[in-house]
Coordinates of N, CA and C in Angstrom, one line a residue:
Chain A
X1 N -24.6 26.0 -19.3 CA -24.1 25.5 -18.1 C -23.3 24.2 -18.4
X2 N -22.3 23.9 -17.6 CA -21.5 22.7 -17.7 C -22.3 21.5 -17.2
X3 N -22.3 20.4 -17.9 CA -23.0 19.2 -17.5 C -22.4 18.0 -18.2
X4 N -22.7 16.9 -17.5 CA -22.3 15.6 -18.1 C -23.5 14.7 -18.1
X5 N -23.7 14.0 -19.2 CA -24.9 13.1 -19.3 C -24.4 11.7 -19.6
X6 N -24.8 10.8 -18.8 CA -24.6 9.4 -19.1 C -26.0 8.8 -19.3
X7 N -26.3 8.6 -20.6 CA -27.7 8.2 -21.0 C -28.2 6.9 -20.4
X8 N -27.3 6.0 -20.2 CA -27.7 4.6 -19.7 C -27.5 4.5 -18.2
X9 N -28.6 4.3 -17.5 CA -28.5 4.1 -16.1 C -28.0 2.7 -15.7
X10 N -28.4 1.7 -16.5 CA -28.0 0.3 -16.2 C -27.8 -0.4 -17.5
X11 N -26.7 -1.1 -17.6 CA -26.4 -1.9 -18.8 C -26.0 -3.3 -18.3
X12 N -26.5 -4.3 -19.0 CA -26.1 -5.7 -18.7 C -25.4 -6.3 -20.0
X13 N -24.3 -6.8 -19.8 CA -23.6 -7.5 -20.9 C -23.1 -8.9 -20.5
X14 N -22.9 -9.8 -21.4 CA -22.4 -11.1 -21.1 C -20.9 -11.1 -21.0
X15 N -20.4 -11.9 -20.1 CA -18.9 -12.0 -20.0 C -18.3 -12.3 -21.3
X16 N -17.2 -11.6 -21.7 CA -16.6 -11.8 -22.9 C -17.1 -10.9 -24.0
X17 N -18.2 -10.3 -23.8 CA -18.7 -9.4 -24.9 C -18.1 -8.1 -24.8
X18 N -18.2 -7.3 -25.8 CA -17.6 -5.9 -25.8 C -18.6 -5.0 -25.1
X19 N -18.0 -3.8 -24.7 CA -18.7 -2.9 -23.9 C -18.5 -1.5 -24.4
X20 N -19.5 -0.7 -24.4 CA -19.4 0.7 -24.6 C -20.3 1.5 -23.7
X21 N -19.8 2.4 -22.9 CA -20.6 3.2 -22.0 C -20.5 4.7 -22.6
X22 N -21.7 5.3 -22.7 CA -21.7 6.6 -23.3 C -21.6 7.7 -22.3
X23 N -21.0 8.8 -22.8 CA -20.8 10.0 -22.0 C -20.9 11.2 -22.9
X24 N -21.8 12.1 -22.7 CA -21.8 13.4 -23.4 C -21.6 14.5 -22.4
X25 N -21.0 15.5 -22.9 CA -20.7 16.7 -22.0 C -21.1 18.0 -22.7
X26 N -21.3 19.0 -21.8 CA -21.5 20.3 -22.3 C -20.5 21.2 -21.5
X27 N -19.7 21.8 -22.3 CA -18.6 22.6 -21.7 C -18.2 23.7 -22.6
X28 N -17.8 24.8 -22.0 CA -17.5 26.0 -22.8 C -16.2 25.9 -23.5
X29 N -15.2 25.3 -23.0 CA -13.9 25.2 -23.5 C -13.5 23.8 -23.7
X30 N -12.3 23.6 -24.1 CA -11.8 22.2 -24.2 C -11.7 21.6 -22.8
X31 N -12.4 20.5 -22.6 CA -12.5 20.0 -21.2 C -11.4 19.0 -20.9
X32 N -11.2 18.8 -19.7 CA -10.5 17.6 -19.2 C -11.6 16.6 -18.9
X33 N -11.3 15.4 -19.4 CA -12.4 14.3 -19.3 C -11.8 13.1 -18.5
X34 N -12.7 12.5 -17.7 CA -12.3 11.4 -16.9 C -13.3 10.3 -16.9
X35 N -12.9 9.1 -16.6 CA -13.8 8.0 -16.3 C -13.3 7.4 -15.0
X36 N -14.2 7.2 -14.1 CA -14.0 6.6 -12.8 C -14.8 5.3 -12.7
X37 N -14.4 4.4 -11.9 CA -15.2 3.2 -11.6 C -15.3 3.1 -10.1
X38 N -16.5 2.6 -9.7 CA -16.8 2.5 -8.2 C -17.4 1.1 -8.0
X39 N -16.8 0.3 -7.2 CA -17.3 -1.0 -6.7 C -18.2 -0.7 -5.5
X40 N -19.2 -1.5 -5.2 CA -20.2 -1.2 -4.1 C -19.5 -0.9 -2.8
X41 N -19.9 0.2 -2.2 CA -19.4 0.6 -0.9 C -17.9 1.1 -0.9
X42 N -17.4 1.3 -2.1 CA -16.0 1.7 -2.2 C -15.9 3.2 -2.7
X43 N -14.7 3.7 -2.6 CA -14.5 5.0 -3.3 C -14.3 4.9 -4.8
X44 N -14.0 5.9 -5.4 CA -13.9 5.9 -6.9 C -12.4 5.7 -7.3
X45 N -12.2 4.9 -8.3 CA -10.9 4.7 -8.9 C -10.8 5.3 -10.3
X46 N -9.8 6.0 -10.5 CA -9.6 6.6 -11.8 C -9.2 5.6 -12.9
X47 N -10.0 5.5 -13.9 CA -9.7 4.5 -15.0 C -8.8 5.1 -16.1
X48 N -9.1 6.4 -16.5 CA -8.4 7.0 -17.5 C -8.8 8.5 -17.6
X49 N -8.0 9.3 -18.3 CA -8.2 10.7 -18.4 C -7.8 11.2 -19.8
X50 N -8.4 12.3 -20.2 CA -8.0 12.9 -21.4 C -7.8 14.4 -21.1
X51 N -6.5 14.8 -21.4 CA -6.2 16.3 -21.2 C -6.0 16.9 -22.6
X52 N -5.2 16.3 -23.4 CA -5.0 16.8 -24.8 C -4.3 15.8 -25.6
X53 N -4.0 16.1 -26.9 CA -3.3 15.1 -27.7 C -4.1 14.1 -28.3
X54 N -3.6 12.9 -28.3 CA -4.3 11.7 -28.9 C -5.7 11.6 -28.4
X55 N -6.7 11.5 -29.2 CA -8.1 11.5 -28.7 C -8.5 10.1 -28.3
X56 N -7.7 9.1 -28.5 CA -7.9 7.7 -28.0 C -7.0 7.5 -26.9
X57 N -7.6 7.4 -25.7 CA -6.7 7.2 -24.5 C -6.9 5.8 -23.9
X58 N -5.8 5.3 -23.4 CA -5.8 4.0 -22.8 C -5.8 4.1 -21.3
X59 N -6.5 3.2 -20.6 CA -6.5 3.3 -19.2 C -6.2 2.0 -18.6
X60 N -6.5 1.9 -17.3 CA -6.2 0.6 -16.6 C -7.3 -0.4 -16.8
X61 N -7.0 -1.7 -16.5 CA -7.9 -2.8 -16.6 C -8.4 -3.0 -18.0
X62 N -7.7 -2.6 -19.1 CA -8.0 -2.8 -20.4 C -9.1 -1.9 -21.0
X63 N -9.4 -0.8 -20.3 CA -10.4 0.1 -20.8 C -9.7 1.2 -21.7
X64 N -10.5 1.7 -22.6 CA -10.0 2.9 -23.4 C -11.2 3.8 -23.6
X65 N -10.9 5.0 -24.0 CA -12.0 6.0 -24.3 C -11.6 6.9 -25.4
X66 N -12.5 7.4 -26.2 CA -12.3 8.2 -27.3 C -13.0 9.5 -27.2
X67 N -12.2 10.6 -27.3 CA -12.7 12.0 -27.2 C -13.1 12.4 -28.6
X68 N -14.4 12.7 -28.8 CA -14.9 13.2 -30.1 C -15.5 14.6 -29.9
X69 N -14.7 15.6 -30.3 CA -15.1 17.0 -30.0 C -16.4 17.3 -30.8
X70 N -16.5 16.8 -32.0 CA -17.7 17.2 -32.8 C -19.0 16.6 -32.2
X71 N -18.9 15.6 -31.4 CA -20.0 15.0 -30.8 C -20.1 15.2 -29.3
X72 N -19.2 16.0 -28.8 CA -19.1 16.3 -27.4 C -19.3 15.0 -26.6
X73 N -18.5 14.0 -27.0 CA -18.6 12.7 -26.3 C -17.3 12.1 -25.9
X74 N -17.3 11.3 -24.9 CA -16.1 10.6 -24.4 C -16.6 9.2 -23.9
X75 N -16.8 8.3 -24.9 CA -17.3 7.0 -24.6 C -16.2 6.1 -24.1
X76 N -16.6 5.2 -23.2 CA -15.7 4.3 -22.6 C -15.9 2.9 -23.3
X77 N -14.8 2.2 -23.6 CA -15.0 0.9 -24.3 C -14.0 -0.1 -23.7
X78 N -14.5 -1.4 -23.8 CA -13.6 -2.5 -23.5 C -14.0 -3.6 -24.4
X79 N -13.0 -4.3 -25.0 CA -13.3 -5.3 -26.1 C -13.9 -6.6 -25.5
X80 N -13.5 -6.9 -24.3 CA -14.0 -8.2 -23.7 C -14.2 -8.0 -22.2
X81 N -15.4 -8.0 -21.8 CA -15.7 -7.7 -20.4 C -15.5 -9.0 -19.5
X82 N -15.0 -8.7 -18.3 CA -14.8 -9.8 -17.3 C -15.8 -9.6 -16.2
X83 N -16.1 -10.6 -15.5 CA -17.1 -10.5 -14.4 C -16.7 -9.5 -13.4
X84 N -15.4 -9.3 -13.2 CA -14.9 -8.4 -12.2 C -15.2 -6.9 -12.6
X85 N -15.6 -6.7 -13.8 CA -15.9 -5.3 -14.3 C -17.2 -4.8 -13.8
X86 N -18.0 -5.7 -13.2 CA -19.3 -5.2 -12.7 C -19.1 -4.2 -11.6
X87 N -19.7 -3.0 -11.9 CA -19.5 -1.9 -11.0 C -20.3 -0.7 -11.5
X88 N -20.1 0.4 -10.9 CA -20.7 1.7 -11.5 C -19.6 2.5 -12.0
X89 N -19.9 3.1 -13.2 CA -18.9 3.9 -13.9 C -19.4 5.4 -14.0
X90 N -18.5 6.3 -13.7 CA -18.8 7.7 -13.8 C -17.9 8.4 -14.7
X91 N -18.5 9.2 -15.6 CA -17.8 10.1 -16.4 C -17.8 11.5 -15.8
X92 N -16.7 12.2 -15.9 CA -16.5 13.5 -15.3 C -15.8 14.5 -16.2
X93 N -16.1 15.8 -16.1 CA -15.5 16.8 -16.9 C -15.0 17.9 -16.0
X94 N -13.8 18.4 -16.3 CA -13.3 19.5 -15.5 C -12.5 20.4 -16.4
X95 N -11.9 21.5 -15.7 CA -11.2 22.5 -16.4 C -9.8 22.7 -15.7
X96 N -8.9 23.1 -16.5 CA -7.6 23.5 -15.9 C -7.8 24.7 -15.0
X97 N -7.2 24.6 -13.8 CA -7.4 25.7 -12.9 C -7.0 25.3 -11.5
X98 N -6.9 26.3 -10.7 CA -6.4 26.0 -9.4 C -7.3 25.2 -8.6
X99 N -8.7 25.3 -8.8 CA -9.6 24.5 -8.1 C -9.7 23.1 -8.6
X100 N -9.7 23.0 -9.9 CA -9.8 21.7 -10.6 C -11.1 21.0 -10.3
X101 N -12.2 21.7 -10.1 CA -13.4 21.0 -9.7 C -13.9 20.2 -10.9
X102 N -14.5 19.1 -10.5 CA -15.1 18.2 -11.5 C -16.6 18.2 -11.5
X103 N -17.2 17.9 -12.6 CA -18.6 17.7 -12.7 C -18.8 16.3 -13.1
X104 N -19.6 15.6 -12.4 CA -19.8 14.1 -12.6 C -21.2 13.9 -13.3
X105 N -21.2 12.8 -14.1 CA -22.5 12.3 -14.6 C -23.1 11.5 -13.4
X106 N -24.3 11.0 -13.7 CA -25.0 10.3 -12.6 C -24.6 8.8 -12.6
X107 N -23.8 8.4 -13.5 CA -23.3 7.0 -13.4 C -24.1 6.0 -14.3
X108 N -23.4 5.0 -14.7 CA -23.9 3.8 -15.4 C -23.5 2.6 -14.6
X109 N -24.6 1.8 -14.2 CA -24.3 0.6 -13.5 C -24.1 -0.5 -14.5
X110 N -23.0 -1.2 -14.4 CA -22.7 -2.4 -15.3 C -22.9 -3.7 -14.6
X111 N -23.8 -4.5 -15.1 CA -23.9 -5.9 -14.7 C -23.3 -6.8 -15.7
X112 N -22.7 -7.9 -15.3 CA -22.1 -8.9 -16.2 C -22.7 -10.2 -16.0
X113 N -23.3 -10.8 -17.1 CA -23.9 -12.1 -17.0 C -22.8 -13.2 -17.3
X114 N -22.9 -14.3 -16.5 CA -21.9 -15.3 -16.8 C -22.1 -16.0 -18.1
Chain B
X1 N 4.3 7.0 -1.5 CA 3.1 7.2 -2.3 C 2.1 7.9 -1.5
X2 N 1.1 8.5 -2.2 CA 0.1 9.2 -1.5 C -1.1 8.3 -1.1
X3 N -1.6 8.5 0.0 CA -2.8 7.8 0.5 C -3.8 8.7 1.1
X4 N -5.0 8.4 1.1 CA -6.1 9.2 1.7 C -6.9 8.3 2.6
X5 N -7.2 8.8 3.7 CA -8.0 8.1 4.7 C -9.2 8.8 5.1
X6 N -10.3 8.1 5.3 CA -11.5 8.7 5.8 C -12.0 7.8 7.0
X7 N -12.5 8.5 8.0 CA -13.2 7.8 9.1 C -14.3 8.6 9.7
X8 N -15.3 7.9 10.2 CA -15.4 6.5 10.2 C -15.8 6.0 8.9
X9 N -15.8 4.6 8.7 CA -16.3 4.0 7.5 C -17.8 4.1 7.4
X10 N -18.5 3.8 8.5 CA -19.9 3.9 8.5 C -20.3 4.6 9.8
X11 N -21.5 5.2 9.7 CA -22.0 6.0 10.8 C -23.5 6.0 10.8
X12 N -24.2 5.8 11.9 CA -25.6 5.9 12.0 C -25.9 6.9 13.1
X13 N -26.6 8.0 12.8 CA -26.8 9.1 13.7 C -28.3 9.5 13.7
X14 N -28.8 9.9 14.8 CA -30.2 10.3 14.9 C -30.3 11.7 14.3
X15 N -31.5 12.1 13.8 CA -31.8 13.4 13.4 C -31.5 14.4 14.5
X16 N -30.9 15.5 14.2 CA -30.6 16.5 15.2 C -29.3 16.4 15.9
X17 N -28.6 15.3 15.7 CA -27.3 15.1 16.4 C -26.2 15.8 15.5
X18 N -25.0 16.0 16.1 CA -23.9 16.6 15.4 C -23.2 15.6 14.6
X19 N -22.4 16.1 13.7 CA -21.6 15.2 12.8 C -20.2 15.7 12.6
X20 N -19.2 14.8 12.6 CA -17.9 15.2 12.2 C -17.2 14.0 11.5
X21 N -16.9 14.3 10.2 CA -16.2 13.3 9.4 C -14.9 13.8 9.1
X22 N -13.9 12.9 9.1 CA -12.5 13.4 8.9 C -11.9 12.7 7.7
X23 N -11.0 13.5 7.1 CA -10.3 13.1 5.9 C -8.8 13.5 6.1
X24 N -7.9 12.6 5.9 CA -6.5 13.0 5.9 C -5.8 12.4 4.7
X25 N -4.8 13.2 4.3 CA -4.0 12.8 3.1 C -2.6 12.6 3.6
X26 N -1.9 11.6 3.1 CA -0.5 11.4 3.4 C 0.3 11.4 2.1
X27 N 1.6 11.9 2.2 CA 2.5 11.8 1.1 C 2.4 12.9 0.1
X28 N 1.7 14.0 0.5 CA 1.7 15.2 -0.3 C 1.5 16.4 0.5
X29 N 1.8 17.6 0.0 CA 1.7 18.8 0.7 C 0.9 19.8 0.0
X30 N 0.1 20.6 0.7 CA -0.7 21.6 0.2 C -1.6 21.1 -1.0
X31 N -2.3 20.0 -0.7 CA -3.2 19.5 -1.8 C -4.5 20.3 -1.9
X32 N -5.1 20.3 -3.0 CA -6.5 20.7 -3.1 C -7.3 19.6 -2.6
X33 N -8.3 19.9 -1.7 CA -9.1 18.8 -1.1 C -10.6 19.1 -1.4
X34 N -11.3 18.0 -1.5 CA -12.7 18.1 -1.9 C -13.6 17.2 -1.0
X35 N -14.8 17.6 -0.7 CA -15.8 16.8 -0.1 C -17.0 16.6 -1.1
X36 N -17.4 15.4 -1.4 CA -18.5 15.1 -2.2 C -19.5 14.3 -1.4
X37 N -20.8 14.4 -1.9 CA -21.8 13.5 -1.3 C -22.4 12.7 -2.5
X38 N -22.6 11.5 -2.3 CA -23.2 10.6 -3.3 C -24.5 10.0 -2.8
X39 N -25.6 10.4 -3.4 CA -26.9 9.9 -3.0 C -27.3 8.9 -4.1
X40 N -28.1 8.0 -3.8 CA -28.5 6.9 -4.7 C -29.1 7.5 -6.0
X41 N -28.6 7.1 -7.1 CA -29.1 7.6 -8.4 C -28.9 9.0 -8.7
X42 N -28.0 9.7 -8.0 CA -27.8 11.1 -8.2 C -26.4 11.5 -8.5
X43 N -25.5 10.5 -8.7 CA -24.1 10.8 -9.0 C -23.4 11.5 -7.8
X44 N -22.4 12.2 -8.1 CA -21.6 12.8 -7.0 C -21.9 14.3 -7.0
X45 N -22.1 14.9 -5.9 CA -22.3 16.3 -5.7 C -21.2 16.9 -5.0
X46 N -20.5 17.9 -5.5 CA -19.4 18.6 -4.8 C -20.0 19.4 -3.8
X47 N -19.5 19.2 -2.5 CA -20.0 20.0 -1.4 C -19.1 21.2 -1.1
X48 N -17.8 20.9 -0.9 CA -16.8 21.9 -0.5 C -15.5 21.5 -1.2
X49 N -14.7 22.6 -1.4 CA -13.3 22.3 -1.8 C -12.4 23.3 -1.0
X50 N -11.2 23.0 -0.9 CA -10.2 23.8 -0.2 C -8.9 23.8 -0.9
X51 N -8.3 25.0 -1.1 CA -7.0 25.1 -1.8 C -5.9 25.3 -0.8
X52 N -6.3 25.4 0.5 CA -5.2 25.6 1.5 C -5.8 25.7 2.9
X53 N -5.0 25.7 3.9 CA -5.4 25.8 5.3 C -6.4 27.0 5.5
X54 N -7.5 26.7 6.1 CA -8.4 27.7 6.4 C -9.2 28.3 5.2
X55 N -9.0 27.8 4.0 CA -9.6 28.3 2.8 C -10.7 27.2 2.4
X56 N -11.9 27.6 2.5 CA -13.0 26.7 2.2 C -14.0 27.4 1.3
X57 N -14.4 26.7 0.2 CA -15.4 27.2 -0.7 C -16.5 26.2 -0.7
X58 N -17.7 26.7 -0.6 CA -18.9 25.9 -0.6 C -19.6 26.0 -1.9
X59 N -20.0 24.8 -2.4 CA -20.6 24.8 -3.7 C -22.1 24.8 -3.7
X60 N -22.7 24.4 -2.6 CA -24.2 24.4 -2.5 C -24.6 24.8 -1.1
X61 N -25.6 25.5 -0.9 CA -26.1 25.8 0.4 C -26.7 24.6 1.1
X62 N -26.4 24.4 2.3 CA -26.8 23.1 2.9 C -26.6 23.2 4.4
X63 N -26.9 22.1 5.1 CA -26.8 22.0 6.5 C -25.4 21.6 7.0
X64 N -24.4 21.6 6.1 CA -23.1 21.1 6.4 C -22.1 22.3 6.4
X65 N -21.0 22.0 7.0 CA -19.8 23.0 6.9 C -18.5 22.2 6.8
X66 N -17.5 22.8 6.5 CA -16.2 22.1 6.3 C -15.1 23.0 6.9
X67 N -14.1 22.4 7.4 CA -12.9 23.1 7.9 C -11.6 22.4 7.5
X68 N -10.6 23.2 7.4 CA -9.2 22.6 7.1 C -8.3 23.2 8.1
X69 N -8.2 22.5 9.3 CA -7.3 23.0 10.3 C -5.8 22.8 10.1
X70 N -5.5 21.8 9.3 CA -4.1 21.5 9.0 C -4.0 21.2 7.5
X71 N -2.8 21.2 7.0 CA -2.6 21.1 5.5 C -3.2 19.9 4.9
X72 N -3.1 18.8 5.6 CA -3.6 17.5 5.0 C -4.8 17.0 5.8
X73 N -5.6 17.8 6.4 CA -6.7 17.4 7.1 C -8.0 18.2 6.7
X74 N -9.0 17.5 6.4 CA -10.2 18.2 5.9 C -11.4 17.6 6.7
X75 N -12.2 18.4 7.3 CA -13.3 17.9 8.2 C -14.6 18.4 7.7
X76 N -15.6 17.5 7.7 CA -17.0 17.8 7.3 C -17.8 17.8 8.6
X77 N -18.6 18.8 8.8 CA -19.3 18.9 10.1 C -20.8 19.3 9.9
X78 N -21.6 19.0 10.9 CA -22.9 19.6 11.0 C -23.3 19.7 12.4
X79 N -24.0 20.8 12.7 CA -24.5 20.9 14.1 C -25.7 20.1 14.4
X80 N -26.6 20.0 13.4 CA -27.8 19.2 13.6 C -28.1 18.5 12.3
X81 N -28.0 17.2 12.3 CA -28.2 16.4 11.1 C -29.7 16.4 10.7
X82 N -30.0 16.3 9.4 CA -31.3 16.1 8.8 C -31.3 14.8 8.2
X83 N -32.5 14.3 8.0 CA -32.7 13.0 7.3 C -32.0 13.1 5.9
X84 N -32.2 14.2 5.2 CA -31.6 14.4 3.9 C -30.1 14.4 3.8
X85 N -29.5 14.4 5.0 CA -28.0 14.3 5.0 C -27.5 12.9 4.8
X86 N -28.3 11.9 4.8 CA -27.9 10.6 4.6 C -27.3 10.4 3.2
X87 N -26.2 9.6 3.2 CA -25.5 9.4 1.9 C -24.1 8.9 2.1
X88 N -23.4 8.8 1.0 CA -22.1 8.3 1.0 C -21.2 9.5 0.8
X89 N -20.3 9.8 1.7 CA -19.5 11.0 1.7 C -18.0 10.6 1.2
X90 N -17.6 11.3 0.2 CA -16.3 11.0 -0.3 C -15.4 12.2 -0.2
X91 N -14.1 12.0 0.2 CA -13.1 13.0 0.2 C -12.2 12.7 -1.0
X92 N -11.6 13.7 -1.6 CA -10.7 13.6 -2.7 C -9.6 14.6 -2.6
X93 N -8.5 14.3 -3.2 CA -7.4 15.3 -3.3 C -7.0 15.3 -4.8
X94 N -6.4 16.4 -5.2 CA -6.0 16.6 -6.6 C -4.6 16.7 -6.8
X95 N -4.1 16.0 -7.9 CA -2.7 16.1 -8.3 C -2.6 16.0 -9.8
X96 N -1.9 16.9 -10.4 CA -1.7 16.8 -11.9 C -3.0 16.8 -12.6
X97 N -4.0 17.6 -12.1 CA -5.2 17.7 -12.8 C -6.2 16.5 -12.5
X98 N -5.7 15.5 -11.8 CA -6.6 14.3 -11.5 C -7.0 14.3 -10.1
X99 N -8.2 13.8 -9.8 CA -8.7 13.7 -8.4 C -8.6 12.2 -8.0
X100 N -8.2 12.0 -6.8 CA -8.1 10.7 -6.2 C -9.0 10.6 -5.0
X101 N -9.7 9.6 -4.9 CA -10.8 9.5 -3.9 C -10.4 8.6 -2.7
X102 N -10.9 8.9 -1.5 CA -10.8 8.1 -0.4 C -11.9 7.0 -0.4
X103 N -11.9 6.1 0.6 CA -12.8 5.0 0.6 C -14.2 5.3 1.0
X104 N -14.5 6.6 1.5 CA -15.8 7.0 1.8 C -16.3 6.7 3.1
X105 N -17.4 7.4 3.5 CA -18.1 7.2 4.8 C -19.6 7.1 4.5
X106 N -20.2 6.0 4.9 CA -21.6 5.8 4.7 C -22.3 6.3 5.9
X107 N -23.1 7.4 5.7 CA -23.8 8.1 6.8 C -25.3 7.8 6.7
X108 N -25.9 7.2 7.7 CA -27.3 7.0 7.7 C -27.9 7.8 8.9
X109 N -28.8 8.7 8.6 CA -29.5 9.5 9.6 C -30.9 8.9 9.8
X110 N -31.1 8.6 11.1 CA -32.4 7.9 11.4 C -33.3 8.8 12.2

């Protein structure tokens, strides 16, 4: 069955420190992979996506993610976290197709210490 | 540019009352549309998706229904709300393989 696992429910980092949020997926074919961010009470904003090609993808707000097929992972990284990055982050996997349905992980809440 | 609207933003309804949440998309035609529910600590659950007017697919059995009366309008309904229907409801549309989300509706069933 297709699934997405985000092992860390809550992470706290200091402002200026580096960040890595983990995402593992289970999917039968080469997946489309996404990271979304959600601020409290808001909708989800797309940070970045992987469809094919270069396995290191750049997104908005200084985020990047690396697709590692051998590890079934798509971890999100940022070299220096800002206080405004505090939010909840969701990894999602999908397939090419007319429906384009996505399967989401349960999210990782990021807190940033001053 | 494309925009997506949801209303109301927040809603408090008693158990057993009806529900109607609306989602509209501007700046695109014949989009795939989606309804998700987000409950605390449970991520996003896909409830319904639609690939065109009058075409609705349900992902999970539940107390809710969806309709798409117009190309860019997607409605989530219930005849009688349950306590378990409380949550944050998100509408999304799809373009170029990516999904874009609306601002959401916070529903509290009391």
